[in-house]
Coordinates of C-alpha atoms in Angstrom, one line a residue:
Chain A
M1 CA 165.0 114.4 -61.1
T2 CA 163.9 111.1 -62.7
N3 CA 160.8 109.9 -61.0
H4 CA 160.7 106.3 -62.1
R5 CA 157.4 104.6 -61.3
S6 CA 158.2 101.3 -59.9
P7 CA 160.1 102.2 -56.8
H8 CA 157.5 104.8 -55.9
F9 CA 155.1 102.0 -55.0
W10 CA 152.8 103.8 -52.6
R11 CA 152.8 107.0 -54.4
L12 CA 151.4 105.4 -57.5
L13 CA 148.8 103.5 -55.4
F14 CA 147.6 106.7 -53.9
G15 CA 148.2 108.7 -57.0
T16 CA 145.9 106.4 -58.9
L17 CA 143.2 106.9 -56.4
A18 CA 143.7 110.7 -56.5
A19 CA 143.8 110.6 -60.3
L20 CA 140.4 108.8 -60.2
A21 CA 138.9 111.6 -58.2
L22 CA 140.4 114.2 -60.6
S23 CA 139.8 112.2 -63.8
T24 CA 137.2 114.6 -65.1
V25 CA 139.4 117.6 -64.8
G26 CA 141.8 118.9 -67.5
A27 CA 141.2 116.1 -70.1
S28 CA 140.9 118.6 -72.9
A29 CA 143.7 121.0 -71.9
Q30 CA 146.5 121.5 -74.3
T31 CA 149.5 119.2 -73.5
F32 CA 152.0 122.0 -73.3
D33 CA 150.0 124.0 -70.7
A34 CA 149.0 120.8 -68.9
I35 CA 152.7 119.8 -68.4
Q36 CA 153.5 123.3 -67.0
K37 CA 150.6 123.2 -64.7
R38 CA 151.4 119.7 -63.5
G39 CA 155.0 120.5 -63.1
K40 CA 155.8 117.0 -64.5
L41 CA 156.5 115.6 -67.9
L42 CA 155.1 112.1 -68.6
A43 CA 157.4 110.4 -71.1
A44 CA 156.6 106.9 -72.4
I45 CA 159.8 104.9 -72.7
N46 CA 160.4 101.2 -73.2
L47 CA 163.0 100.3 -70.6
A48 CA 163.8 97.0 -72.2
A49 CA 165.2 98.4 -75.5
P50 CA 169.0 99.0 -75.0
P51 CA 170.8 101.3 -75.5
F52 CA 167.8 103.6 -75.9
G53 CA 165.8 102.6 -72.9
T54 CA 167.5 100.4 -70.3
T55 CA 168.7 100.5 -66.7
D56 CA 172.1 101.3 -65.2
S57 CA 174.0 99.2 -62.6
Q58 CA 171.8 100.6 -59.8
M59 CA 168.7 99.5 -61.9
Q60 CA 167.8 103.2 -62.5
P61 CA 166.4 104.1 -65.9
A62 CA 169.1 104.9 -68.4
G63 CA 169.8 105.1 -72.1
Y64 CA 169.6 107.5 -75.0
D65 CA 165.9 107.9 -74.8
V66 CA 166.0 108.4 -71.0
D67 CA 168.7 111.1 -71.3
M68 CA 166.7 112.9 -74.0
A69 CA 163.7 112.8 -71.8
K70 CA 165.7 114.2 -68.9
L71 CA 167.0 117.0 -71.1
L72 CA 163.5 117.7 -72.3
A73 CA 162.2 117.9 -68.8
R74 CA 165.1 120.1 -67.7
D75 CA 164.4 122.6 -70.5
L76 CA 160.7 122.6 -69.7
G77 CA 161.6 123.3 -66.1
V78 CA 159.5 120.4 -64.8
S79 CA 160.3 117.0 -63.3
L80 CA 160.3 113.8 -65.3
E81 CA 158.1 110.8 -64.8
I82 CA 158.9 107.8 -67.0
V83 CA 155.8 105.9 -68.1
P84 CA 157.1 102.4 -68.6
V85 CA 155.7 101.0 -71.9
T86 CA 156.4 98.1 -74.2
N87 CA 156.9 98.6 -77.9
E88 CA 153.3 97.6 -78.4
S89 CA 151.8 100.0 -75.9
R90 CA 153.9 103.1 -76.9
I91 CA 151.3 104.7 -79.1
P92 CA 148.2 103.6 -77.0
A93 CA 149.8 105.2 -73.9
L94 CA 150.2 108.5 -75.8
L95 CA 146.8 108.5 -77.4
T96 CA 144.9 107.7 -74.2
G97 CA 146.7 110.5 -72.3
K98 CA 148.8 108.2 -70.1
A99 CA 151.9 110.0 -71.4
D100 CA 152.6 113.5 -72.9
I101 CA 155.2 112.2 -75.4
V102 CA 156.7 109.0 -76.7
I103 CA 160.5 108.9 -76.6
S104 CA 161.1 105.3 -77.5
V105 CA 163.0 104.9 -80.8
L106 CA 159.8 105.5 -82.6
Q107 CA 160.7 105.1 -86.3
I108 CA 159.1 107.6 -88.6
T109 CA 156.6 105.9 -90.9
P110 CA 153.7 107.3 -92.9
E111 CA 151.6 104.6 -91.3
R112 CA 152.4 105.7 -87.7
A113 CA 152.0 109.3 -88.7
K114 CA 148.3 108.6 -89.2
S115 CA 148.0 108.2 -85.4
V116 CA 150.8 110.4 -84.0
M117 CA 152.6 113.6 -84.9
F118 CA 156.3 113.1 -85.3
T119 CA 158.7 115.8 -84.0
A120 CA 162.0 116.5 -85.8
P121 CA 164.3 113.4 -85.7
Y122 CA 166.7 113.1 -82.7
G123 CA 168.5 110.0 -83.9
I124 CA 169.6 108.1 -87.0
H125 CA 171.5 104.9 -87.2
Q126 CA 172.0 102.1 -89.6
S127 CA 170.4 98.8 -88.9
L128 CA 172.2 95.7 -90.0
V129 CA 171.9 92.0 -90.3
L130 CA 174.2 90.0 -88.0
A131 CA 175.0 86.3 -88.5
P132 CA 177.8 83.8 -87.8
A133 CA 180.8 84.4 -90.1
A134 CA 180.2 81.0 -91.7
T135 CA 176.7 81.8 -92.9
K136 CA 176.8 83.1 -96.5
I137 CA 174.9 86.4 -96.7
T138 CA 176.2 89.1 -98.9
S139 CA 172.9 90.8 -99.9
L140 CA 169.4 91.0 -98.6
A141 CA 168.3 88.5 -101.2
D142 CA 170.5 85.9 -99.5
L143 CA 168.1 86.0 -96.6
S144 CA 165.7 84.1 -98.7
N145 CA 164.7 80.9 -96.9
K146 CA 166.5 82.0 -93.8
R147 CA 165.1 82.4 -90.3
V148 CA 165.7 86.0 -89.3
G149 CA 165.1 87.2 -85.8
V150 CA 163.9 90.7 -84.9
A151 CA 162.5 92.3 -81.9
R152 CA 158.7 92.8 -82.1
G153 CA 157.7 96.3 -83.0
S154 CA 161.2 97.2 -83.8
V155 CA 162.5 99.0 -86.9
Y156 CA 164.2 95.9 -88.3
A157 CA 160.9 94.2 -88.2
D158 CA 159.4 97.0 -90.3
I159 CA 162.4 97.2 -92.7
L160 CA 162.6 93.4 -93.3
A161 CA 158.9 93.0 -93.8
R162 CA 158.8 95.8 -96.3
S163 CA 161.8 94.4 -98.3
A164 CA 159.6 91.5 -99.3
I165 CA 162.4 88.9 -99.7
P166 CA 160.9 85.7 -101.0
G167 CA 160.9 82.8 -98.5
I168 CA 162.3 84.8 -95.6
Q169 CA 161.0 83.7 -92.3
I170 CA 160.9 86.7 -90.0
I171 CA 160.7 85.5 -86.4
Q172 CA 159.6 88.2 -84.0
F173 CA 160.9 88.1 -80.4
G174 CA 159.6 90.0 -77.4
D175 CA 162.7 92.2 -77.0
D176 CA 166.4 92.6 -78.1
S177 CA 167.8 90.3 -75.5
A178 CA 165.6 87.4 -76.6
T179 CA 166.5 88.2 -80.3
L180 CA 170.3 88.2 -79.5
N181 CA 170.1 85.0 -77.5
A182 CA 168.1 83.3 -80.2
L183 CA 171.0 83.9 -82.5
V184 CA 173.4 82.6 -79.9
A185 CA 171.2 79.5 -79.3
G186 CA 171.0 78.9 -83.1
Q187 CA 167.2 79.3 -83.1
V188 CA 167.6 81.8 -86.0
D189 CA 170.2 82.1 -88.8
A190 CA 170.5 85.8 -88.6
I191 CA 169.1 88.8 -86.7
G192 CA 168.3 92.4 -87.5
T193 CA 170.0 94.7 -85.0
V194 CA 172.1 97.8 -84.5
T195 CA 175.8 98.4 -84.3
F196 CA 175.8 98.8 -80.5
L197 CA 174.0 95.5 -79.8
A198 CA 176.1 93.7 -82.5
N199 CA 179.3 94.9 -80.7
E200 CA 177.9 93.8 -77.3
L201 CA 177.2 90.4 -78.6
K202 CA 180.6 90.0 -80.3
K203 CA 182.2 91.0 -77.0
Q204 CA 180.2 88.5 -75.1
Y205 CA 180.7 85.6 -77.5
P206 CA 184.1 86.2 -79.2
D207 CA 184.4 82.5 -80.1
R208 CA 181.2 82.5 -82.1
H209 CA 182.5 84.9 -84.8
F210 CA 179.4 86.9 -85.4
E211 CA 179.8 89.5 -88.2
E212 CA 177.8 92.2 -89.8
K213 CA 176.5 91.0 -93.1
V214 CA 174.2 93.5 -94.7
S215 CA 173.4 97.1 -93.9
L216 CA 169.8 97.9 -93.9
Q217 CA 168.5 101.4 -94.6
D218 CA 169.0 104.2 -92.1
N219 CA 166.6 104.1 -89.3
I220 CA 165.4 107.6 -88.4
Y221 CA 163.4 108.1 -85.3
A222 CA 161.6 110.9 -83.6
M223 CA 159.5 111.6 -80.6
G224 CA 155.7 111.1 -80.9
I225 CA 153.1 113.7 -79.9
R226 CA 149.3 113.5 -79.9
R227 CA 147.7 114.8 -83.1
G228 CA 146.7 118.4 -83.0
D229 CA 149.1 119.3 -80.1
F230 CA 150.8 122.0 -82.2
D231 CA 152.0 124.1 -79.3
F232 CA 153.9 121.2 -77.8
L233 CA 155.1 120.0 -81.2
R234 CA 156.6 123.5 -81.9
W235 CA 158.3 123.6 -78.5
V236 CA 159.8 120.1 -78.9
N237 CA 161.0 120.9 -82.4
T238 CA 162.6 124.1 -81.1
F239 CA 164.3 122.0 -78.3
I240 CA 165.6 119.5 -80.9
F241 CA 166.8 122.3 -83.1
V242 CA 168.7 124.0 -80.3
H243 CA 170.4 120.9 -79.0
A244 CA 171.2 119.6 -82.4
H245 CA 172.9 122.9 -83.0
D246 CA 174.8 123.1 -79.6
G247 CA 176.0 119.5 -79.9
Q248 CA 174.2 118.1 -76.8
I249 CA 172.2 115.6 -78.9
A250 CA 175.4 114.4 -80.6
T251 CA 177.2 114.0 -77.3
L252 CA 174.4 111.9 -75.8
Y253 CA 174.1 109.9 -79.0
E254 CA 177.8 109.1 -79.0
K255 CA 177.7 108.2 -75.3
W256 CA 175.1 105.5 -75.9
M257 CA 175.6 104.4 -79.4
G258 CA 179.4 104.3 -79.4
E259 CA 179.5 106.0 -82.9
K260 CA 179.2 109.5 -84.3
L261 CA 175.8 110.9 -85.0
K262 CA 175.2 111.5 -88.7
N263 CA 173.6 114.7 -89.9
L264 CA 170.1 114.7 -88.6
P265 CA 167.7 115.2 -91.5
S266 CA 164.6 117.3 -90.9
F267 CA 161.2 117.7 -92.3
Chain B
M1 CA 179.5 93.7 -70.0
R2 CA 177.3 93.7 -66.9
S3 CA 176.1 90.5 -65.4
V4 CA 173.1 89.7 -63.2
G5 CA 174.3 90.8 -59.8
Q6 CA 172.9 91.9 -56.5
A7 CA 171.3 95.1 -57.8
E8 CA 169.5 93.2 -60.6
L9 CA 168.3 90.5 -58.3
T10 CA 167.0 93.0 -55.8
Y11 CA 165.2 94.8 -58.6
I12 CA 163.5 91.5 -59.6
L13 CA 162.7 90.8 -56.0
L14 CA 161.2 94.2 -55.4
A15 CA 159.1 93.9 -58.6
A16 CA 157.5 90.9 -57.0
R17 CA 155.6 93.3 -54.7
W18 CA 153.5 94.3 -57.8
T19 CA 152.9 90.6 -58.6
V20 CA 151.7 90.0 -55.0
L21 CA 149.6 93.2 -54.9
L22 CA 148.0 92.4 -58.3
S23 CA 147.3 88.8 -57.2
L24 CA 145.7 89.9 -54.0
A25 CA 143.7 92.5 -55.8
G26 CA 142.5 90.0 -58.3
L27 CA 141.8 87.4 -55.6
L28 CA 139.8 89.8 -53.4
G29 CA 138.0 91.5 -56.3
G30 CA 137.5 88.3 -58.3
G31 CA 136.4 86.3 -55.2
M32 CA 133.8 88.8 -54.1
F33 CA 132.5 89.3 -57.6
G34 CA 132.5 85.5 -58.2
A35 CA 130.5 85.0 -55.0
V36 CA 127.9 87.5 -56.1
L37 CA 127.7 85.9 -59.5
T38 CA 127.4 82.4 -58.0
L39 CA 124.5 83.5 -55.8
A40 CA 122.9 85.0 -58.9
S41 CA 123.5 81.8 -60.8
I42 CA 121.3 79.8 -58.4
A43 CA 118.7 82.5 -58.1
R44 CA 115.0 81.7 -58.9
S45 CA 115.0 84.3 -61.7
R46 CA 115.7 82.6 -65.0
L47 CA 116.9 85.9 -66.5
L48 CA 119.5 86.4 -63.8
R49 CA 120.8 82.8 -64.2
R50 CA 121.0 83.3 -67.9
A51 CA 122.8 86.6 -67.5
V52 CA 125.5 85.1 -65.4
T53 CA 126.1 82.3 -67.9
V54 CA 126.4 84.7 -70.8
F55 CA 128.7 87.0 -68.8
A56 CA 130.9 84.1 -67.7
Q57 CA 131.2 82.7 -71.2
M58 CA 132.0 86.0 -72.7
V59 CA 134.8 86.8 -70.2
Q60 CA 136.2 83.3 -70.3
G61 CA 136.3 83.5 -74.1
T62 CA 138.3 86.8 -73.9
P63 CA 142.1 86.7 -73.2
L64 CA 143.0 88.5 -70.0
L65 CA 145.4 90.6 -72.0
I66 CA 142.5 92.0 -74.0
L67 CA 140.5 92.7 -70.8
L68 CA 143.5 94.6 -69.4
L69 CA 143.9 96.6 -72.6
L70 CA 140.2 97.4 -72.7
A71 CA 140.1 98.5 -69.1
Y72 CA 143.2 100.6 -69.4
F73 CA 143.3 102.1 -72.9
G74 CA 139.7 101.4 -73.9
L75 CA 138.0 103.1 -70.9
S76 CA 140.5 105.9 -71.2
A77 CA 139.5 106.5 -74.8
L78 CA 135.9 106.7 -73.6
G79 CA 136.9 109.4 -71.1
L80 CA 137.2 107.2 -68.0
D81 CA 140.8 107.2 -66.9
L82 CA 141.1 104.6 -64.1
G83 CA 144.9 104.6 -63.9
A84 CA 147.0 101.4 -64.2
L85 CA 146.1 99.9 -60.8
L86 CA 142.4 100.4 -60.9
S87 CA 142.0 99.2 -64.5
S88 CA 144.1 96.1 -63.7
L89 CA 141.9 95.5 -60.6
L90 CA 138.8 95.8 -62.8
A91 CA 140.2 93.4 -65.4
L92 CA 141.3 90.9 -62.9
T93 CA 138.0 91.1 -61.0
L94 CA 136.0 90.4 -64.2
Y95 CA 138.4 87.6 -65.1
G96 CA 138.5 86.1 -61.6
G97 CA 134.8 86.5 -61.1
A98 CA 133.9 84.7 -64.4
F99 CA 136.1 81.7 -63.7
L100 CA 135.4 81.4 -60.0
T101 CA 131.7 81.5 -60.5
T102 CA 131.9 78.6 -62.9
I103 CA 134.0 76.6 -60.4
W104 CA 131.7 77.4 -57.5
R105 CA 128.5 76.9 -59.4
A106 CA 129.8 73.5 -60.4
A107 CA 130.7 72.7 -56.8
I108 CA 127.1 73.6 -55.7
D109 CA 125.7 71.4 -58.5
A110 CA 127.9 68.6 -57.4
V111 CA 126.1 68.4 -54.1
A112 CA 123.4 65.8 -54.6
P113 CA 119.9 67.2 -55.2
G114 CA 118.7 65.0 -52.3
Q115 CA 120.6 67.3 -49.9
W116 CA 118.4 70.3 -51.0
E117 CA 115.3 68.1 -50.7
G118 CA 116.3 66.8 -47.3
A119 CA 117.0 70.3 -46.0
A120 CA 113.6 71.4 -47.3
A121 CA 112.0 68.4 -45.6
L122 CA 113.5 69.7 -42.3
G123 CA 111.6 72.9 -42.8
L124 CA 114.6 75.1 -43.7
K125 CA 114.1 78.1 -45.9
R126 CA 116.0 78.3 -49.2
G127 CA 118.6 80.7 -47.7
Q128 CA 119.1 78.3 -44.7
Q129 CA 119.3 75.3 -47.0
L130 CA 122.1 76.9 -48.9
R131 CA 124.0 78.2 -45.9
L132 CA 123.6 75.3 -43.5
V133 CA 123.5 72.3 -45.8
I134 CA 124.7 72.9 -49.3
L135 CA 127.6 75.4 -49.0
P136 CA 129.5 73.5 -46.3
Q137 CA 129.6 70.5 -48.7
A138 CA 130.1 72.6 -51.8
L139 CA 133.0 74.4 -50.2
R140 CA 135.0 71.2 -49.7
I141 CA 134.5 70.3 -53.4
A142 CA 135.3 73.8 -54.5
L143 CA 138.6 74.4 -52.6
P144 CA 141.0 72.3 -54.7
P145 CA 140.0 73.8 -58.1
T146 CA 139.9 77.3 -56.5
S147 CA 143.4 77.1 -55.3
G148 CA 144.4 75.7 -58.7
F149 CA 142.9 78.8 -60.2
I150 CA 144.7 81.1 -57.8
V151 CA 148.0 79.7 -59.1
Q152 CA 146.8 80.6 -62.6
M153 CA 145.8 84.0 -61.5
I154 CA 149.2 84.7 -59.9
K155 CA 151.0 83.8 -63.1
N156 CA 148.6 85.7 -65.2
T157 CA 149.4 89.0 -63.4
S158 CA 152.5 89.1 -65.6
L159 CA 150.1 90.4 -68.4
A160 CA 149.7 93.6 -66.4
S161 CA 153.1 94.8 -67.8
I162 CA 151.1 95.9 -70.8
V163 CA 149.5 98.7 -68.8
G164 CA 152.9 99.8 -67.4
F165 CA 153.5 97.7 -64.3
I166 CA 157.0 96.6 -63.9
E167 CA 156.0 93.3 -62.1
L168 CA 158.0 90.1 -61.9
T169 CA 158.1 89.1 -65.5
R170 CA 158.6 92.6 -66.9
A171 CA 161.4 93.1 -64.3
G172 CA 163.0 89.9 -65.7
Q173 CA 162.8 91.3 -69.2
I174 CA 164.3 94.6 -68.2
V175 CA 167.2 92.9 -66.4
S176 CA 167.6 90.5 -69.4
N177 CA 167.9 93.5 -71.7
A178 CA 170.3 95.4 -69.5
T179 CA 172.6 92.4 -69.1
F180 CA 171.8 90.2 -72.2
Q181 CA 171.7 87.3 -69.8
P182 CA 168.2 86.0 -70.0
L183 CA 168.9 82.7 -68.2
P184 CA 169.9 84.0 -64.8
A185 CA 167.3 86.8 -65.0
F186 CA 164.4 84.5 -65.8
A187 CA 165.7 81.7 -63.5
A188 CA 165.3 84.2 -60.6
V189 CA 161.8 85.2 -61.9
A190 CA 160.8 81.6 -62.1
A191 CA 162.1 80.9 -58.6
I192 CA 160.0 83.7 -57.2
Y193 CA 156.9 82.6 -59.0
F194 CA 157.5 79.1 -57.7
V195 CA 157.7 80.4 -54.1
L196 CA 154.6 82.5 -54.5
C197 CA 152.6 79.6 -56.0
L198 CA 153.9 76.8 -53.9
P199 CA 151.6 77.3 -50.9
F200 CA 148.6 77.2 -53.1
T201 CA 149.8 74.1 -55.0
L202 CA 150.4 72.3 -51.7
L203 CA 147.1 73.4 -50.3
S204 CA 145.4 72.2 -53.5
E205 CA 147.0 68.8 -53.2
W206 CA 146.3 68.5 -49.5
L207 CA 142.7 69.4 -50.0
E208 CA 142.5 66.9 -52.9
E209 CA 143.5 64.1 -50.5
R210 CA 141.1 65.2 -47.9
R211 CA 138.3 65.1 -50.4
T212 CA 138.2 61.3 -50.2
M213 CA 135.9 61.7 -47.2
P214 CA 132.3 61.1 -48.3
T215 CA 130.5 64.1 -49.7
N216 CA 127.3 62.3 -50.5
P217 CA 126.5 60.1 -47.6

């Protein structure tokens, strides 16, 4: 069902040429109808953001966001095409019609809501600060004058920047792997991350004694939809409501995050 | 914990197809566009020459990343959806053309003015002067910096990941994030870039040596 772009090399090549010929058609159609007509859902996902967007041992797209996208496409009755994006190109890809929806740990912020419409949340987890046991950090204020690594465009970057700790040096890395390895290499004193990644790192480097220091506020994320696409928004919200109720979202969440899903707030 | 194994290395290796395709697209597009610009830059029309200079300076002063973003997201916002491949081709063509025209124009300028005059004295028309006398000498001067630029171009295709290509560098990032082992992932990436760039580096060096033959007899 998943139609991942990269292996379908020639299809994209010719698809691009075909799309050029058709580029004047259907630009203004409502997304919900356009997806049905196309028979394909275009979901923007960052595949270098484990455990949300990542790859399995066969290098096929996998992760919480990928599973949510598969479920969404299944319920829509269409096939899924993952539009690979980076954290930076998530919203541009949506706004310029390269994707129908962003499913890529998009944290709900008033700032972002100026450019996209958020669906109901489909995930919530606590972010935390991870550091070697010997480093004394008991509160956010202790991060003062420390080098703290975060993945660029990630929620931890937002949260730490907003907490305005005096003298904190927030160092933004390209992705989670770079952030984690910066901590291992001693390039930073602490990192902002999630429980899943913290556990992975502790497993990989048991002798380094990394430990959770401070919990940051809950990170609540939703899917992003183009402004004004109310039909599609209503449908996705219904989808999230139904699967929050029947437990499928919680099952997928536990599978990838390794912890129970808290009650999803709604708005 | 997964490690970088055969599946991951194959993934990286296959992603190199995009790097090769983007490089070829950039070289062909940029090469042809650069040739047109170079001809315009030695035209009699002052306006045309000036236009080429302004264009080359503008594009050279713009990061390739921004050109890619403009071609992919910018044109889309204006209603022209080129898709990832064509917009990358457009950006790489503009980028390659702007740099190659500067290199090639400089190579033509490096041929002594006496060569133009001598060719004219033989009764050759301007087109013939260029084709028969100037270009063969300019070509020899231009080849080493051109192959140097090609190496730059190959490496810069990594920027196309911003428009959704999972090319060599992005594949390395994805593997690094699936395994949390950046070193083997990026070592493989670096090795493939090296293999792709090596022929051009060697060619550049070889041509550099051959250049000791007199160009201005």
